[in-house]
């Protein structure tokens, strides 16, 4: 398995590629997860001078036969950002490794029990997650219903993922692995899209979407009427 390093709207020097190979040691990673399929490193740069202290961002994506693990960080240079992202990746790999072995022969935890069994589950925001504090003094403006920080322009980043139906417990576990405050999934019971998200303290919430055929039909007829008129 090779490490794929790519830049998003920026050049990636050969020196940095070599540093990535030295920093992300494949032998160490494969000891924690022997089913690794690919390891991608994406480097991007923020052109806004107001965000110079976190202008370089590094995102590491590890794909295996198990859940996808991501870790990203931003700093004033790509080397510092890589160091931070690598530390997060190592912590999540160890967490998954320990959980995999501790679950052998044990029952699956419920969503309410996760904070009692997963150390730091409620303090991830302050200890190595993707969410970072905005620097003081950054102006905020309204564009429609959205708030845009800094001078813009507004950039929308889209991602598409293949989703397999899963339980609420598994969705919560996946959310903790990637370090996000929410996780979109397809509920294995209802077959409908749902979102699990982090609330305050030890609380978690879940939003279920139910498709209403009557509403969908009414909207379709209304759209057809507008086009016909």
XYZ file of C-alpha atoms in Angstrom:
229
model
C 0.000 0.000 0.000
C 1.276 3.457 -0.943
C 0.473 6.842 0.539
C -1.195 9.120 -2.009
C -0.404 12.815 -1.457
C -2.331 15.405 -3.466
C -2.897 19.131 -3.365
C -6.209 20.921 -3.704
C -5.602 24.161 -5.561
C -1.968 24.162 -4.421
C 1.370 22.586 -5.378
C 2.828 19.858 -3.182
C 6.661 19.931 -3.160
C 8.614 16.687 -3.257
C 10.207 17.506 0.086
C 6.799 17.508 1.748
C 5.861 14.194 0.107
C 8.968 12.600 1.615
C 8.125 14.104 4.996
C 4.648 12.549 4.814
C 6.155 9.106 4.196
C 8.447 9.562 7.192
C 5.700 10.889 9.457
C 2.991 8.360 8.595
C 4.800 5.074 9.112
C 2.833 2.353 7.354
C 4.193 -0.437 9.564
C 2.872 1.291 12.685
C -0.509 1.973 11.072
C -0.888 -1.620 9.869
C -0.190 -2.910 13.373
C -3.203 -0.956 14.614
C -5.347 -1.815 11.589
C -4.262 -4.779 9.516
C -7.036 -4.264 6.952
C -5.911 -0.890 5.617
C -6.690 -0.456 1.911
C -5.557 3.105 1.178
C -4.106 6.171 2.877
C -4.696 9.559 1.246
C -3.258 12.910 2.302
C -4.796 16.098 0.883
C -3.121 19.489 1.295
C -4.966 22.775 0.769
C -4.176 26.435 1.376
C -6.425 29.240 2.619
C -5.696 32.443 0.618
C -7.373 34.767 3.127
C -4.560 36.717 4.886
C -6.757 37.085 7.971
C -6.383 33.337 8.510
C -2.602 33.185 8.141
C -2.238 31.332 11.451
C -4.149 28.382 9.978
C -3.661 28.922 6.266
C -2.405 25.393 5.534
C -4.753 22.446 6.030
C -3.938 18.746 5.877
C -6.617 16.054 5.734
C -5.702 12.378 6.165
C -8.184 9.715 5.067
C -7.605 6.068 5.950
C -9.820 3.484 4.259
C -9.944 -0.120 5.348
C -12.425 -2.976 5.494
C -13.776 -1.331 8.616
C -15.006 2.252 9.062
C -13.255 5.150 7.316
C -11.061 7.197 9.662
C -10.327 10.864 8.935
C -8.135 13.389 10.683
C -7.473 16.971 9.662
C -5.765 20.009 11.101
C -4.798 23.548 10.116
C -1.685 25.527 11.009
C 0.567 28.301 9.737
C 2.550 25.841 7.577
C 1.819 22.390 6.083
C 4.431 20.601 8.204
C 2.844 21.734 11.469
C -0.614 20.878 10.116
C 0.605 17.393 9.157
C 2.019 16.819 12.643
C -1.313 17.742 14.253
C -3.350 15.636 11.822
C -1.022 12.655 12.299
C -1.484 12.846 16.081
C -5.267 12.824 15.662
C -5.088 9.882 13.254
C -2.934 7.907 15.680
C -5.341 8.608 18.552
C -8.360 7.492 16.510
C -6.585 4.380 15.264
C -5.695 3.389 18.825
C -9.239 4.100 19.956
C -10.663 1.890 17.224
C -8.064 -0.813 17.930
C -8.833 -0.843 21.658
C -12.576 -0.822 21.061
C -12.342 -3.690 18.579
C -10.535 -5.890 21.082
C -12.643 -4.833 24.078
C -15.862 -5.649 22.200
C -14.862 -9.264 21.616
C -17.184 -11.334 23.728
C -18.966 -8.256 25.083
C -22.336 -6.809 24.238
C -22.665 -3.695 22.084
C -23.008 -0.417 23.981
C -26.123 1.695 23.671
C -25.898 5.361 22.722
C -26.607 6.400 26.318
C -23.745 4.244 27.618
C -21.057 5.516 25.227
C -19.916 8.507 27.373
C -19.402 6.153 30.340
C -17.257 3.722 28.350
C -15.460 5.947 25.817
C -12.937 8.227 27.562
C -13.116 11.832 26.407
C -16.238 11.271 24.294
C -17.781 14.519 25.548
C -14.555 16.565 25.387
C -13.474 15.889 21.837
C -14.144 19.487 20.838
C -11.369 20.631 23.152
C -8.958 17.815 22.459
C -8.087 17.071 18.858
C -11.159 17.385 16.684
C -11.695 19.122 13.353
C -13.642 21.975 14.909
C -11.332 24.860 15.683
C -11.936 28.254 17.224
C -12.276 31.186 14.891
C -9.658 33.918 15.399
C -10.877 37.085 17.119
C -11.740 40.065 14.973
C -12.884 38.144 11.878
C -15.861 40.036 10.380
C -19.102 38.167 9.714
C -21.603 39.079 6.992
C -24.954 37.684 5.904
C -25.428 36.205 2.426
C -29.060 35.193 2.219
C -29.698 32.906 5.167
C -25.998 32.059 5.596
C -23.330 33.708 7.755
C -19.935 34.049 6.019
C -16.824 34.749 8.088
C -14.036 36.845 6.628
C -13.975 38.408 3.192
C -15.165 35.301 1.351
C -15.836 34.305 -1.314
C -18.353 31.732 -0.163
C -17.009 28.278 -1.039
C -19.265 25.243 -0.843
C -17.425 21.947 -0.539
C -19.390 18.901 -1.566
C -18.662 15.270 -0.714
C -20.456 12.084 -1.708
C -20.074 8.878 0.310
C -21.404 5.360 -0.130
C -23.700 4.608 2.824
C -24.649 1.207 4.175
C -27.687 0.971 6.494
C -26.661 0.905 10.166
C -28.094 1.117 13.664
C -28.124 4.245 15.796
C -25.395 2.791 18.026
C -23.123 2.170 15.052
C -23.765 5.672 13.667
C -22.754 7.184 17.012
C -19.587 5.082 17.017
C -18.753 6.188 13.449
C -19.287 9.850 14.426
C -16.812 9.514 17.297
C -14.257 7.905 14.976
C -14.218 10.733 12.428
C -14.360 13.388 15.165
C -17.347 15.280 13.803
C -20.253 16.770 15.743
C -22.828 15.072 13.508
C -23.103 11.984 11.317
C -25.521 11.353 8.425
C -26.568 7.724 7.968
C -29.315 5.441 6.665
C -31.244 3.822 9.510
C -31.249 0.027 9.140
C -34.738 -0.231 10.649
C -36.602 2.505 8.759
C -34.362 2.617 5.640
C -34.675 6.397 5.837
C -31.898 9.015 6.165
C -31.144 10.126 9.729
C -28.627 12.359 11.512
C -27.058 11.778 14.916
C -25.463 14.862 16.477
C -23.694 16.028 19.611
C -25.620 18.306 21.968
C -24.458 19.783 25.286
C -22.388 17.898 27.855
C -23.096 14.171 27.512
C -26.230 14.504 25.402
C -26.716 13.241 21.868
C -29.618 13.853 19.530
C -30.982 12.133 16.453
C -33.133 13.435 13.607
C -35.141 11.003 11.468
C -36.609 11.894 8.075
C -39.846 10.196 6.998
C -40.947 10.416 3.400
C -44.598 11.446 3.084
C -45.972 10.310 -0.326
C -48.919 12.720 -0.103
C -46.676 15.738 0.490
C -44.306 14.692 -2.283
C -47.229 14.261 -4.690
C -48.686 17.646 -3.743
C -45.325 19.366 -4.308
C -44.945 17.658 -7.679
C -48.434 18.775 -8.762
C -47.767 22.321 -7.564
C -44.488 22.469 -9.497
C -46.242 21.137 -12.595
C -48.938 23.757 -12.270
C -46.397 26.546 -12.044
C -44.631 25.315 -15.154
C -47.910 24.916 -17.023
C -49.073 28.419 -16.086
